[in-house]
Every structure is written in C-alpha cells, then in structure tokens.
Amino acid sequence: MTDTDTRATFKRVMLKISGEALMGDQGYGLHPPTVERIAREVKAVHDMGVEICMVIGGGNVFRGLQGSAQGMERTTADYMGMLATVMNALAMQSALEGVGVFTRVISAITMNEVAEPYIRRRAVRHLEKKRVCIFAAGTGNPYFTTDTAATLRANEMSCEAIFMGKNGVDGVYDKDPQKHADAVRYDTITYDEVLQKRLAVMDASAIALARDNNLPLIVFPLDTPGGFKSILEGKGTFTRVQG
C-alpha cells in the first residue's frame, strides 16, 4: 500500500516494537547486531526530522503473563516484566547514541540512577529538542501491556500515529499468514473490525484507547531493511488501522 501523504502528515510518531524483535535468531535475550540494525532504522527516520517516541516490550527477557501462568503472583510477574522493558530500553539507548542519536530513557517506575522519571512536559521538551524518547516500564501498573503503554504515551505526547513494527509479517491479515497460505492482508481496516474479528494486532484495551482518540496505527515489517523510513517517504507495504 502506498500513502503519498504519509511524509507530510506524520511529524511525531510512536514506534512500538516487541522485546522479541531484539533477539535476532536467538531464543532469549538481546542480539547486539539486531539492536544496532533497529537503531539505524530509527536514525534514518530521525534524520528526516521526524520526532520519535519508542516503547519496547520485554518478552525477550521476561513476560508477566507467562510467569503468572506458571504460578507466580500476577502483580509480581507484571512488575518483573516492566523491569525487563527497562533493560531493553537501555540497550536501545546505547545503540542509538552509538549512531549519533541523542536519546532519553523515561521510566514509569522511579529509578533515578538509570532513567528519568516520567514527567510529560519534560518528555515533550526532549522531543522538541529532537531527542528520541524511549518510554520504559509500561504504564507503571500491573495488568496493562506495553501495547497499552505505547498507546497511552502516544496520546500524551500528541503523536500523530503509532507505528507497530512486526517481524515476519508486512501488515494485518485475516489469519496468521505463517500458518495459512491463503491469508489475506488488509490495506486498511477499522479498529472496530479488529476487535470484532479478534485479529492479533494489539490487546483490546490498547485498540479501544487508540480508537477513542482517533489515533491511527500503522503495522509494518520491522525486519525489512528501510521499511520504517519507506513509509514516511510514501512507499512500502503496511496496513493502516483507523476509525
């Protein structure tokens, strides 16, 4: 799908990626070359003058729901998952600054030695100074996913869209394209349709929050070189979720 208005429309965006995106071909943890590759993708968009917020999941280190399913108390498991997102945010900050992009990690859980506390006006000022802001530790509350955190921060920062980078898929499909050869990709789809069809895009709370605030979601392939930048240039393949 091509959207010729994308470059002119989006001046400040939220990039949401999963923790698993940082694993590379490993089954756990961080793969430094993969982290650096993603950092260069972000830099390419940053160099276009776009202000960038980021939220990174923690599933490559610890996933709260899995811990809870294995008998751990849910609130404790979720806090552990939040700490995993801080680790990923610090790794991405290091990679971004290694390629010359000033970056701030802003945590919803206070840990002054490694990250700034979340203060909305300060974060907005960082963006205005062309610093990338990585929002870590989710919303600071258990029972909320990083999808919801990304949508919340995107609204608070007045982002004009959420860009959700996926590995292995180039948009939203009517069923899992890795399991079904006849899966059909949507060019555009509404949030209500995503909810009604139970499509695995974001969790329901995040989708409802984006819908209620008229915040478009762009689902694109994170593992395609130049994929993030190409959409801002009015090219590339992706699905736009809106309305």
JSON list of C-alpha atoms in Angstrom, two decimals:
[
{"chain": "A", "resi": 1, "resn": "MET", "atom": "CA", "xyz": [0.00, 0.00, 0.00]},
{"chain": "A", "resi": 2, "resn": "THR", "atom": "CA", "xyz": [1.28, 3.47, -0.83]},
{"chain": "A", "resi": 3, "resn": "ASP", "atom": "CA", "xyz": [0.26, 6.57, 1.06]},
{"chain": "A", "resi": 4, "resn": "THR", "atom": "CA", "xyz": [1.57, 9.69, -0.63]},
{"chain": "A", "resi": 5, "resn": "ASP", "atom": "CA", "xyz": [0.50, 11.89, 2.30]},
{"chain": "A", "resi": 6, "resn": "THR", "atom": "CA", "xyz": [2.45, 9.97, 4.96]},
{"chain": "A", "resi": 7, "resn": "ARG", "atom": "CA", "xyz": [5.60, 12.05, 4.90]},
{"chain": "A", "resi": 8, "resn": "ALA", "atom": "CA", "xyz": [3.74, 15.35, 5.14]},
{"chain": "A", "resi": 9, "resn": "THR", "atom": "CA", "xyz": [1.32, 14.09, 7.79]},
{"chain": "A", "resi": 10, "resn": "PHE", "atom": "CA", "xyz": [3.46, 12.46, 10.45]},
{"chain": "A", "resi": 11, "resn": "LYS", "atom": "CA", "xyz": [5.85, 14.79, 12.25]},
{"chain": "A", "resi": 12, "resn": "ARG", "atom": "CA", "xyz": [5.82, 12.99, 15.61]},
{"chain": "A", "resi": 13, "resn": "VAL", "atom": "CA", "xyz": [5.26, 9.25, 15.88]},
{"chain": "A", "resi": 14, "resn": "MET", "atom": "CA", "xyz": [5.33, 6.40, 18.36]},
{"chain": "A", "resi": 15, "resn": "LEU", "atom": "CA", "xyz": [7.33, 3.30, 17.36]},
{"chain": "A", "resi": 16, "resn": "LYS", "atom": "CA", "xyz": [6.22, 0.17, 19.22]},
{"chain": "A", "resi": 17, "resn": "ILE", "atom": "CA", "xyz": [8.29, -2.98, 18.93]},
{"chain": "A", "resi": 18, "resn": "SER", "atom": "CA", "xyz": [8.28, -6.23, 20.86]},
{"chain": "A", "resi": 19, "resn": "GLY", "atom": "CA", "xyz": [11.09, -7.40, 23.04]},
{"chain": "A", "resi": 20, "resn": "GLU", "atom": "CA", "xyz": [11.36, -10.46, 20.81]},
{"chain": "A", "resi": 21, "resn": "ALA", "atom": "CA", "xyz": [12.36, -8.16, 17.95]},
{"chain": "A", "resi": 22, "resn": "LEU", "atom": "CA", "xyz": [15.68, -7.61, 19.76]},
{"chain": "A", "resi": 23, "resn": "MET", "atom": "CA", "xyz": [16.52, -11.33, 19.99]},
{"chain": "A", "resi": 24, "resn": "GLY", "atom": "CA", "xyz": [17.58, -11.83, 16.38]},
{"chain": "A", "resi": 25, "resn": "ASP", "atom": "CA", "xyz": [17.89, -15.58, 15.76]},
{"chain": "A", "resi": 26, "resn": "GLN", "atom": "CA", "xyz": [18.45, -16.28, 19.44]},
{"chain": "A", "resi": 27, "resn": "GLY", "atom": "CA", "xyz": [15.74, -17.72, 21.64]},
{"chain": "A", "resi": 28, "resn": "TYR", "atom": "CA", "xyz": [16.31, -15.32, 24.51]},
{"chain": "A", "resi": 29, "resn": "GLY", "atom": "CA", "xyz": [17.87, -12.01, 25.45]},
{"chain": "A", "resi": 30, "resn": "LEU", "atom": "CA", "xyz": [19.49, -9.36, 23.28]},
{"chain": "A", "resi": 31, "resn": "HIS", "atom": "CA", "xyz": [21.29, -9.80, 19.96]},
{"chain": "A", "resi": 32, "resn": "PRO", "atom": "CA", "xyz": [23.53, -6.70, 19.69]},
{"chain": "A", "resi": 33, "resn": "PRO", "atom": "CA", "xyz": [23.72, -6.67, 15.85]},
{"chain": "A", "resi": 34, "resn": "THR", "atom": "CA", "xyz": [19.90, -6.76, 15.69]},
{"chain": "A", "resi": 35, "resn": "VAL", "atom": "CA", "xyz": [19.60, -3.96, 18.24]},
{"chain": "A", "resi": 36, "resn": "GLU", "atom": "CA", "xyz": [22.08, -1.89, 16.20]},
{"chain": "A", "resi": 37, "resn": "ARG", "atom": "CA", "xyz": [20.17, -2.59, 12.96]},
{"chain": "A", "resi": 38, "resn": "ILE", "atom": "CA", "xyz": [16.91, -1.35, 14.50]},
{"chain": "A", "resi": 39, "resn": "ALA", "atom": "CA", "xyz": [18.74, 1.70, 15.86]},
{"chain": "A", "resi": 40, "resn": "ARG", "atom": "CA", "xyz": [19.88, 2.54, 12.33]},
{"chain": "A", "resi": 41, "resn": "GLU", "atom": "CA", "xyz": [16.31, 2.18, 11.07]},
{"chain": "A", "resi": 42, "resn": "VAL", "atom": "CA", "xyz": [15.22, 4.67, 13.74]},
{"chain": "A", "resi": 43, "resn": "LYS", "atom": "CA", "xyz": [18.09, 7.01, 12.88]},
{"chain": "A", "resi": 44, "resn": "ALA", "atom": "CA", "xyz": [17.08, 7.03, 9.21]},
{"chain": "A", "resi": 45, "resn": "VAL", "atom": "CA", "xyz": [13.63, 8.34, 10.17]},
{"chain": "A", "resi": 46, "resn": "HIS", "atom": "CA", "xyz": [15.04, 10.70, 12.80]},
{"chain": "A", "resi": 47, "resn": "ASP", "atom": "CA", "xyz": [17.32, 12.20, 10.14]},
{"chain": "A", "resi": 48, "resn": "MET", "atom": "CA", "xyz": [14.18, 13.12, 8.18]},
{"chain": "A", "resi": 49, "resn": "GLY", "atom": "CA", "xyz": [13.23, 15.48, 11.02]},
{"chain": "A", "resi": 50, "resn": "VAL", "atom": "CA", "xyz": [10.54, 13.20, 12.49]},
{"chain": "A", "resi": 51, "resn": "GLU", "atom": "CA", "xyz": [10.21, 13.29, 16.29]},
{"chain": "A", "resi": 52, "resn": "ILE", "atom": "CA", "xyz": [10.23, 9.73, 17.62]},
{"chain": "A", "resi": 53, "resn": "CYS", "atom": "CA", "xyz": [8.86, 8.10, 20.77]},
{"chain": "A", "resi": 54, "resn": "MET", "atom": "CA", "xyz": [9.50, 4.41, 21.41]},
{"chain": "A", "resi": 55, "resn": "VAL", "atom": "CA", "xyz": [8.07, 1.66, 23.57]},
{"chain": "A", "resi": 56, "resn": "ILE", "atom": "CA", "xyz": [9.79, -1.73, 23.63]},
{"chain": "A", "resi": 57, "resn": "GLY", "atom": "CA", "xyz": [8.27, -4.87, 25.11]},
{"chain": "A", "resi": 58, "resn": "GLY", "atom": "CA", "xyz": [10.12, -7.17, 27.49]},
{"chain": "A", "resi": 59, "resn": "GLY", "atom": "CA", "xyz": [9.19, -10.61, 26.20]},
{"chain": "A", "resi": 60, "resn": "ASN", "atom": "CA", "xyz": [12.77, -11.47, 25.25]},
{"chain": "A", "resi": 61, "resn": "VAL", "atom": "CA", "xyz": [13.69, -11.33, 28.95]},
{"chain": "A", "resi": 62, "resn": "PHE", "atom": "CA", "xyz": [10.52, -11.96, 30.94]},
{"chain": "A", "resi": 63, "resn": "ARG", "atom": "CA", "xyz": [6.83, -11.97, 30.14]},
{"chain": "A", "resi": 64, "resn": "GLY", "atom": "CA", "xyz": [4.48, -11.30, 33.04]},
{"chain": "A", "resi": 65, "resn": "LEU", "atom": "CA", "xyz": [1.61, -13.38, 31.73]},
{"chain": "A", "resi": 66, "resn": "GLN", "atom": "CA", "xyz": [3.84, -16.43, 31.31]},
{"chain": "A", "resi": 67, "resn": "GLY", "atom": "CA", "xyz": [5.17, -16.03, 34.85]},
{"chain": "A", "resi": 68, "resn": "SER", "atom": "CA", "xyz": [1.62, -15.76, 36.13]},
{"chain": "A", "resi": 69, "resn": "ALA", "atom": "CA", "xyz": [0.59, -18.85, 34.17]},
{"chain": "A", "resi": 70, "resn": "GLN", "atom": "CA", "xyz": [3.37, -20.78, 35.87]},
{"chain": "A", "resi": 71, "resn": "GLY", "atom": "CA", "xyz": [2.05, -19.97, 39.32]},
{"chain": "A", "resi": 72, "resn": "MET", "atom": "CA", "xyz": [3.72, -16.64, 40.09]},
{"chain": "A", "resi": 73, "resn": "GLU", "atom": "CA", "xyz": [1.53, -13.95, 41.62]},
{"chain": "A", "resi": 74, "resn": "ARG", "atom": "CA", "xyz": [0.33, -11.80, 38.70]},
{"chain": "A", "resi": 75, "resn": "THR", "atom": "CA", "xyz": [1.26, -8.38, 40.09]},
{"chain": "A", "resi": 76, "resn": "THR", "atom": "CA", "xyz": [4.82, -9.50, 40.89]},
{"chain": "A", "resi": 77, "resn": "ALA", "atom": "CA", "xyz": [5.16, -11.10, 37.47]},
{"chain": "A", "resi": 78, "resn": "ASP", "atom": "CA", "xyz": [3.99, -7.93, 35.74]},
{"chain": "A", "resi": 79, "resn": "TYR", "atom": "CA", "xyz": [6.48, -5.78, 37.67]},
{"chain": "A", "resi": 80, "resn": "MET", "atom": "CA", "xyz": [9.25, -8.15, 36.61]},
{"chain": "A", "resi": 81, "resn": "GLY", "atom": "CA", "xyz": [8.11, -7.72, 33.02]},
{"chain": "A", "resi": 82, "resn": "MET", "atom": "CA", "xyz": [8.27, -3.94, 33.44]},
{"chain": "A", "resi": 83, "resn": "LEU", "atom": "CA", "xyz": [11.88, -4.20, 34.61]},
{"chain": "A", "resi": 84, "resn": "ALA", "atom": "CA", "xyz": [12.66, -6.24, 31.51]},
{"chain": "A", "resi": 85, "resn": "THR", "atom": "CA", "xyz": [11.44, -3.36, 29.34]},
{"chain": "A", "resi": 86, "resn": "VAL", "atom": "CA", "xyz": [13.86, -1.02, 31.13]},
{"chain": "A", "resi": 87, "resn": "MET", "atom": "CA", "xyz": [16.76, -3.33, 30.24]},
{"chain": "A", "resi": 88, "resn": "ASN", "atom": "CA", "xyz": [15.70, -3.30, 26.59]},
{"chain": "A", "resi": 89, "resn": "ALA", "atom": "CA", "xyz": [15.26, 0.48, 26.62]},
{"chain": "A", "resi": 90, "resn": "LEU", "atom": "CA", "xyz": [18.78, 0.98, 27.97]},
{"chain": "A", "resi": 91, "resn": "ALA", "atom": "CA", "xyz": [20.18, -1.33, 25.29]},
{"chain": "A", "resi": 92, "resn": "MET", "atom": "CA", "xyz": [18.37, 0.62, 22.57]},
{"chain": "A", "resi": 93, "resn": "GLN", "atom": "CA", "xyz": [19.50, 3.93, 24.05]},
{"chain": "A", "resi": 94, "resn": "SER", "atom": "CA", "xyz": [23.11, 2.74, 23.89]},
{"chain": "A", "resi": 95, "resn": "ALA", "atom": "CA", "xyz": [22.70, 1.63, 20.27]},
{"chain": "A", "resi": 96, "resn": "LEU", "atom": "CA", "xyz": [21.00, 4.88, 19.22]},
{"chain": "A", "resi": 97, "resn": "GLU", "atom": "CA", "xyz": [23.62, 7.05, 20.84]},
{"chain": "A", "resi": 98, "resn": "GLY", "atom": "CA", "xyz": [26.25, 4.85, 19.21]},
{"chain": "A", "resi": 99, "resn": "VAL", "atom": "CA", "xyz": [24.93, 6.01, 15.81]},
{"chain": "A", "resi": 100, "resn": "GLY", "atom": "CA", "xyz": [24.70, 9.63, 16.90]},
{"chain": "A", "resi": 101, "resn": "VAL", "atom": "CA", "xyz": [21.08, 10.00, 18.05]},
{"chain": "A", "resi": 102, "resn": "PHE", "atom": "CA", "xyz": [20.55, 11.67, 21.43]},
{"chain": "A", "resi": 103, "resn": "THR", "atom": "CA", "xyz": [18.16, 9.53, 23.44]},
{"chain": "A", "resi": 104, "resn": "ARG", "atom": "CA", "xyz": [16.39, 9.60, 26.79]},
{"chain": "A", "resi": 105, "resn": "VAL", "atom": "CA", "xyz": [15.01, 6.59, 28.66]},
{"chain": "A", "resi": 106, "resn": "ILE", "atom": "CA", "xyz": [11.95, 7.63, 30.65]},
{"chain": "A", "resi": 107, "resn": "SER", "atom": "CA", "xyz": [10.65, 5.12, 33.18]},
{"chain": "A", "resi": 108, "resn": "ALA", "atom": "CA", "xyz": [7.18, 4.87, 34.68]},
{"chain": "A", "resi": 109, "resn": "ILE", "atom": "CA", "xyz": [8.85, 3.25, 37.72]},
{"chain": "A", "resi": 110, "resn": "THR", "atom": "CA", "xyz": [11.25, 5.58, 39.51]},
{"chain": "A", "resi": 111, "resn": "MET", "atom": "CA", "xyz": [14.89, 4.51, 39.16]},
{"chain": "A", "resi": 112, "resn": "ASN", "atom": "CA", "xyz": [16.83, 7.75, 39.01]},
{"chain": "A", "resi": 113, "resn": "GLU", "atom": "CA", "xyz": [20.22, 6.11, 38.63]},
{"chain": "A", "resi": 114, "resn": "VAL", "atom": "CA", "xyz": [19.43, 4.68, 35.19]},
{"chain": "A", "resi": 115, "resn": "ALA", "atom": "CA", "xyz": [16.43, 6.54, 33.76]},
{"chain": "A", "resi": 116, "resn": "GLU", "atom": "CA", "xyz": [14.43, 9.74, 34.06]},
{"chain": "A", "resi": 117, "resn": "PRO", "atom": "CA", "xyz": [11.05, 9.64, 35.79]},
{"chain": "A", "resi": 118, "resn": "TYR", "atom": "CA", "xyz": [8.05, 10.19, 33.55]},
{"chain": "A", "resi": 119, "resn": "ILE", "atom": "CA", "xyz": [7.12, 13.88, 33.51]},
{"chain": "A", "resi": 120, "resn": "ARG", "atom": "CA", "xyz": [5.01, 14.67, 30.49]},
{"chain": "A", "resi": 121, "resn": "ARG", "atom": "CA", "xyz": [6.15, 18.25, 29.88]},
{"chain": "A", "resi": 122, "resn": "ARG", "atom": "CA", "xyz": [9.81, 17.27, 30.22]},
{"chain": "A", "resi": 123, "resn": "ALA", "atom": "CA", "xyz": [9.33, 14.44, 27.74]},
{"chain": "A", "resi": 124, "resn": "VAL", "atom": "CA", "xyz": [7.66, 16.78, 25.26]},
{"chain": "A", "resi": 125, "resn": "ARG", "atom": "CA", "xyz": [10.61, 19.15, 25.58]},
{"chain": "A", "resi": 126, "resn": "HIS", "atom": "CA", "xyz": [13.02, 16.32, 24.80]},
{"chain": "A", "resi": 127, "resn": "LEU", "atom": "CA", "xyz": [11.07, 15.62, 21.61]},
{"chain": "A", "resi": 128, "resn": "GLU", "atom": "CA", "xyz": [11.14, 19.28, 20.66]},
{"chain": "A", "resi": 129, "resn": "LYS", "atom": "CA", "xyz": [14.93, 19.15, 21.05]},
{"chain": "A", "resi": 130, "resn": "LYS", "atom": "CA", "xyz": [14.94, 16.22, 18.60]},
{"chain": "A", "resi": 131, "resn": "ARG", "atom": "CA", "xyz": [15.84, 13.60, 21.17]},
{"chain": "A", "resi": 132, "resn": "VAL", "atom": "CA", "xyz": [14.35, 10.13, 20.87]},
{"chain": "A", "resi": 133, "resn": "CYS", "atom": "CA", "xyz": [12.30, 9.28, 23.97]},
{"chain": "A", "resi": 134, "resn": "ILE", "atom": "CA", "xyz": [12.08, 5.61, 24.97]},
{"chain": "A", "resi": 135, "resn": "PHE", "atom": "CA", "xyz": [9.26, 5.06, 27.45]},
{"chain": "A", "resi": 136, "resn": "ALA", "atom": "CA", "xyz": [10.04, 2.11, 29.71]},
{"chain": "A", "resi": 137, "resn": "ALA", "atom": "CA", "xyz": [8.30, 0.16, 32.49]},
{"chain": "A", "resi": 138, "resn": "GLY", "atom": "CA", "xyz": [4.94, 0.19, 30.75]},
{"chain": "A", "resi": 139, "resn": "THR", "atom": "CA", "xyz": [2.36, 2.37, 32.44]},
{"chain": "A", "resi": 140, "resn": "GLY", "atom": "CA", "xyz": [3.88, 1.62, 35.83]},
{"chain": "A", "resi": 141, "resn": "ASN", "atom": "CA", "xyz": [0.86, -0.52, 36.69]},
{"chain": "A", "resi": 142, "resn": "PRO", "atom": "CA", "xyz": [0.29, -4.29, 36.55]},
{"chain": "A", "resi": 143, "resn": "TYR", "atom": "CA", "xyz": [-2.39, -5.76, 34.29]},
{"chain": "A", "resi": 144, "resn": "PHE", "atom": "CA", "xyz": [-1.52, -3.37, 31.44]},
{"chain": "A", "resi": 145, "resn": "THR", "atom": "CA", "xyz": [0.54, -4.42, 28.43]},
{"chain": "A", "resi": 146, "resn": "THR", "atom": "CA", "xyz": [3.22, -2.45, 26.61]},
{"chain": "A", "resi": 147, "resn": "ASP", "atom": "CA", "xyz": [0.70, -2.08, 23.76]},
{"chain": "A", "resi": 148, "resn": "THR", "atom": "CA", "xyz": [-1.50, -0.09, 26.11]},
{"chain": "A", "resi": 149, "resn": "ALA", "atom": "CA", "xyz": [1.53, 1.83, 27.40]},
{"chain": "A", "resi": 150, "resn": "ALA", "atom": "CA", "xyz": [2.52, 2.76, 23.84]},
{"chain": "A", "resi": 151, "resn": "THR", "atom": "CA", "xyz": [-0.99, 3.97, 23.05]},
{"chain": "A", "resi": 152, "resn": "LEU", "atom": "CA", "xyz": [-1.22, 5.93, 26.29]},
{"chain": "A", "resi": 153, "resn": "ARG", "atom": "CA", "xyz": [2.15, 7.65, 25.79]},
{"chain": "A", "resi": 154, "resn": "ALA", "atom": "CA", "xyz": [1.39, 8.30, 22.12]},
{"chain": "A", "resi": 155, "resn": "ASN", "atom": "CA", "xyz": [-1.73, 10.19, 23.15]},
{"chain": "A", "resi": 156, "resn": "GLU", "atom": "CA", "xyz": [0.03, 12.06, 25.95]},
{"chain": "A", "resi": 157, "resn": "MET", "atom": "CA", "xyz": [2.86, 13.09, 23.62]},
{"chain": "A", "resi": 158, "resn": "SER", "atom": "CA", "xyz": [0.41, 14.16, 20.87]},
{"chain": "A", "resi": 159, "resn": "CYS", "atom": "CA", "xyz": [1.86, 11.63, 18.43]},
{"chain": "A", "resi": 160, "resn": "GLU", "atom": "CA", "xyz": [0.12, 11.55, 15.08]},
{"chain": "A", "resi": 161, "resn": "ALA", "atom": "CA", "xyz": [0.37, 7.79, 14.62]},
{"chain": "A", "resi": 162, "resn": "ILE", "atom": "CA", "xyz": [1.61, 4.59, 16.22]},
{"chain": "A", "resi": 163, "resn": "PHE", "atom": "CA", "xyz": [3.99, 2.57, 14.06]},
{"chain": "A", "resi": 164, "resn": "MET", "atom": "CA", "xyz": [3.97, -1.07, 15.12]},
{"chain": "A", "resi": 165, "resn": "GLY", "atom": "CA", "xyz": [6.96, -2.97, 13.76]},
{"chain": "A", "resi": 166, "resn": "LYS", "atom": "CA", "xyz": [6.38, -6.69, 13.26]},
{"chain": "A", "resi": 167, "resn": "ASN", "atom": "CA", "xyz": [8.80, -9.46, 12.37]},
{"chain": "A", "resi": 168, "resn": "GLY", "atom": "CA", "xyz": [7.81, -11.84, 9.60]},
{"chain": "A", "resi": 169, "resn": "VAL", "atom": "CA", "xyz": [4.63, -10.03, 8.51]},
{"chain": "A", "resi": 170, "resn": "ASP", "atom": "CA", "xyz": [4.00, -6.89, 6.46]},
{"chain": "A", "resi": 171, "resn": "GLY", "atom": "CA", "xyz": [0.67, -5.83, 7.91]},
{"chain": "A", "resi": 172, "resn": "VAL", "atom": "CA", "xyz": [-2.58, -7.13, 9.37]},
{"chain": "A", "resi": 173, "resn": "TYR", "atom": "CA", "xyz": [-4.01, -10.35, 7.93]},
{"chain": "A", "resi": 174, "resn": "ASP", "atom": "CA", "xyz": [-7.38, -12.04, 8.31]},
{"chain": "A", "resi": 175, "resn": "LYS", "atom": "CA", "xyz": [-5.49, -15.02, 9.80]},
{"chain": "A", "resi": 176, "resn": "ASP", "atom": "CA", "xyz": [-1.93, -15.98, 10.62]},
{"chain": "A", "resi": 177, "resn": "PRO", "atom": "CA", "xyz": [-0.01, -15.80, 7.30]},
{"chain": "A", "resi": 178, "resn": "GLN", "atom": "CA", "xyz": [2.74, -18.01, 8.72]},
{"chain": "A", "resi": 179, "resn": "LYS", "atom": "CA", "xyz": [0.23, -20.82, 9.21]},
{"chain": "A", "resi": 180, "resn": "HIS", "atom": "CA", "xyz": [-2.24, -20.19, 6.37]},
{"chain": "A", "resi": 181, "resn": "ALA", "atom": "CA", "xyz": [-1.07, -19.73, 2.77]},
{"chain": "A", "resi": 182, "resn": "ASP", "atom": "CA", "xyz": [-4.44, -18.20, 1.81]},
{"chain": "A", "resi": 183, "resn": "ALA", "atom": "CA", "xyz": [-4.27, -15.44, 4.43]},
{"chain": "A", "resi": 184, "resn": "VAL", "atom": "CA", "xyz": [-5.30, -12.04, 3.05]},
{"chain": "A", "resi": 185, "resn": "ARG", "atom": "CA", "xyz": [-3.61, -8.78, 4.04]},
{"chain": "A", "resi": 186, "resn": "TYR", "atom": "CA", "xyz": [-5.68, -5.67, 4.69]},
{"chain": "A", "resi": 187, "resn": "ASP", "atom": "CA", "xyz": [-4.60, -2.35, 3.23]},
{"chain": "A", "resi": 188, "resn": "THR", "atom": "CA", "xyz": [-6.86, -0.56, 5.69]},
{"chain": "A", "resi": 189, "resn": "ILE", "atom": "CA", "xyz": [-9.12, -1.79, 8.47]},
{"chain": "A", "resi": 190, "resn": "THR", "atom": "CA", "xyz": [-11.05, -0.14, 11.29]},
{"chain": "A", "resi": 191, "resn": "TYR", "atom": "CA", "xyz": [-10.40, -0.64, 14.97]},
{"chain": "A", "resi": 192, "resn": "ASP", "atom": "CA", "xyz": [-13.92, -1.99, 15.40]},
{"chain": "A", "resi": 193, "resn": "GLU", "atom": "CA", "xyz": [-13.24, -4.63, 12.74]},
{"chain": "A", "resi": 194, "resn": "VAL", "atom": "CA", "xyz": [-10.02, -5.62, 14.51]},
{"chain": "A", "resi": 195, "resn": "LEU", "atom": "CA", "xyz": [-11.98, -6.11, 17.73]},
{"chain": "A", "resi": 196, "resn": "GLN", "atom": "CA", "xyz": [-14.88, -7.92, 16.08]},
{"chain": "A", "resi": 197, "resn": "LYS", "atom": "CA", "xyz": [-12.63, -10.29, 14.13]},
{"chain": "A", "resi": 198, "resn": "ARG", "atom": "CA", "xyz": [-10.30, -10.81, 17.10]},
{"chain": "A", "resi": 199, "resn": "LEU", "atom": "CA", "xyz": [-7.25, -10.05, 15.00]},
{"chain": "A", "resi": 200, "resn": "ALA", "atom": "CA", "xyz": [-3.93, -10.27, 16.82]},
{"chain": "A", "resi": 201, "resn": "VAL", "atom": "CA", "xyz": [-2.79, -6.69, 16.36]},
{"chain": "A", "resi": 202, "resn": "MET", "atom": "CA", "xyz": [-2.80, -5.14, 19.85]},
{"chain": "A", "resi": 203, "resn": "ASP", "atom": "CA", "xyz": [-4.65, -6.02, 23.01]},
{"chain": "A", "resi": 204, "resn": "ALA", "atom": "CA", "xyz": [-8.25, -4.83, 23.27]},
{"chain": "A", "resi": 205, "resn": "SER", "atom": "CA", "xyz": [-7.54, -2.06, 25.79]},
{"chain": "A", "resi": 206, "resn": "ALA", "atom": "CA", "xyz": [-4.91, -0.51, 23.52]},
{"chain": "A", "resi": 207, "resn": "ILE", "atom": "CA", "xyz": [-7.16, -0.75, 20.47]},
{"chain": "A", "resi": 208, "resn": "ALA", "atom": "CA", "xyz": [-10.06, 0.89, 22.29]},
{"chain": "A", "resi": 209, "resn": "LEU", "atom": "CA", "xyz": [-7.82, 3.70, 23.56]},
{"chain": "A", "resi": 210, "resn": "ALA", "atom": "CA", "xyz": [-6.47, 4.38, 20.07]},
{"chain": "A", "resi": 211, "resn": "ARG", "atom": "CA", "xyz": [-9.95, 4.25, 18.54]},
{"chain": "A", "resi": 212, "resn": "ASP", "atom": "CA", "xyz": [-11.45, 6.60, 21.10]},
{"chain": "A", "resi": 213, "resn": "ASN", "atom": "CA", "xyz": [-8.71, 9.16, 20.44]},
{"chain": "A", "resi": 214, "resn": "ASN", "atom": "CA", "xyz": [-8.69, 8.82, 16.62]},
{"chain": "A", "resi": 215, "resn": "LEU", "atom": "CA", "xyz": [-5.06, 7.69, 16.65]},
{"chain": "A", "resi": 216, "resn": "PRO", "atom": "CA", "xyz": [-4.07, 5.76, 13.50]},
{"chain": "A", "resi": 217, "resn": "LEU", "atom": "CA", "xyz": [-1.99, 2.60, 13.76]},
{"chain": "A", "resi": 218, "resn": "ILE", "atom": "CA", "xyz": [0.47, 1.63, 11.03]},
{"chain": "A", "resi": 219, "resn": "VAL", "atom": "CA", "xyz": [1.50, -2.05, 11.09]},
{"chain": "A", "resi": 220, "resn": "PHE", "atom": "CA", "xyz": [4.64, -2.65, 9.03]},
{"chain": "A", "resi": 221, "resn": "PRO", "atom": "CA", "xyz": [7.52, -5.16, 8.66]},
{"chain": "A", "resi": 222, "resn": "LEU", "atom": "CA", "xyz": [10.32, -4.26, 11.05]},
{"chain": "A", "resi": 223, "resn": "ASP", "atom": "CA", "xyz": [12.66, -6.83, 9.51]},
{"chain": "A", "resi": 224, "resn": "THR", "atom": "CA", "xyz": [12.53, -5.25, 6.04]},
{"chain": "A", "resi": 225, "resn": "PRO", "atom": "CA", "xyz": [15.60, -3.01, 5.58]},
{"chain": "A", "resi": 226, "resn": "GLY", "atom": "CA", "xyz": [14.47, 0.59, 5.30]},
{"chain": "A", "resi": 227, "resn": "GLY", "atom": "CA", "xyz": [10.86, -0.37, 6.00]},
{"chain": "A", "resi": 228, "resn": "PHE", "atom": "CA", "xyz": [10.24, 2.28, 8.64]},
{"chain": "A", "resi": 229, "resn": "LYS", "atom": "CA", "xyz": [11.69, 5.09, 6.55]},
{"chain": "A", "resi": 230, "resn": "SER", "atom": "CA", "xyz": [9.99, 4.00, 3.32]},
{"chain": "A", "resi": 231, "resn": "ILE", "atom": "CA", "xyz": [6.53, 4.52, 4.83]},
{"chain": "A", "resi": 232, "resn": "LEU", "atom": "CA", "xyz": [7.42, 8.06, 5.83]},
{"chain": "A", "resi": 233, "resn": "GLU", "atom": "CA", "xyz": [8.50, 8.58, 2.21]},
{"chain": "A", "resi": 234, "resn": "GLY", "atom": "CA", "xyz": [5.12, 7.44, 0.93]},
{"chain": "A", "resi": 235, "resn": "LYS", "atom": "CA", "xyz": [6.25, 3.95, -0.09]},
{"chain": "A", "resi": 236, "resn": "GLY", "atom": "CA", "xyz": [6.37, 0.49, 1.40]},
{"chain": "A", "resi": 237, "resn": "THR", "atom": "CA", "xyz": [3.85, -2.16, 2.37]},
{"chain": "A", "resi": 238, "resn": "PHE", "atom": "CA", "xyz": [1.78, -1.83, 5.53]},
{"chain": "A", "resi": 239, "resn": "THR", "atom": "CA", "xyz": [-1.72, -1.88, 6.99]},
{"chain": "A", "resi": 240, "resn": "ARG", "atom": "CA", "xyz": [-3.36, 1.25, 8.33]},
{"chain": "A", "resi": 241, "resn": "VAL", "atom": "CA", "xyz": [-5.80, 0.77, 11.21]},
{"chain": "A", "resi": 242, "resn": "GLN", "atom": "CA", "xyz": [-8.02, 3.75, 11.95]},
{"chain": "A", "resi": 243, "resn": "GLY", "atom": "CA", "xyz": [-11.51, 4.92, 12.81]}
]
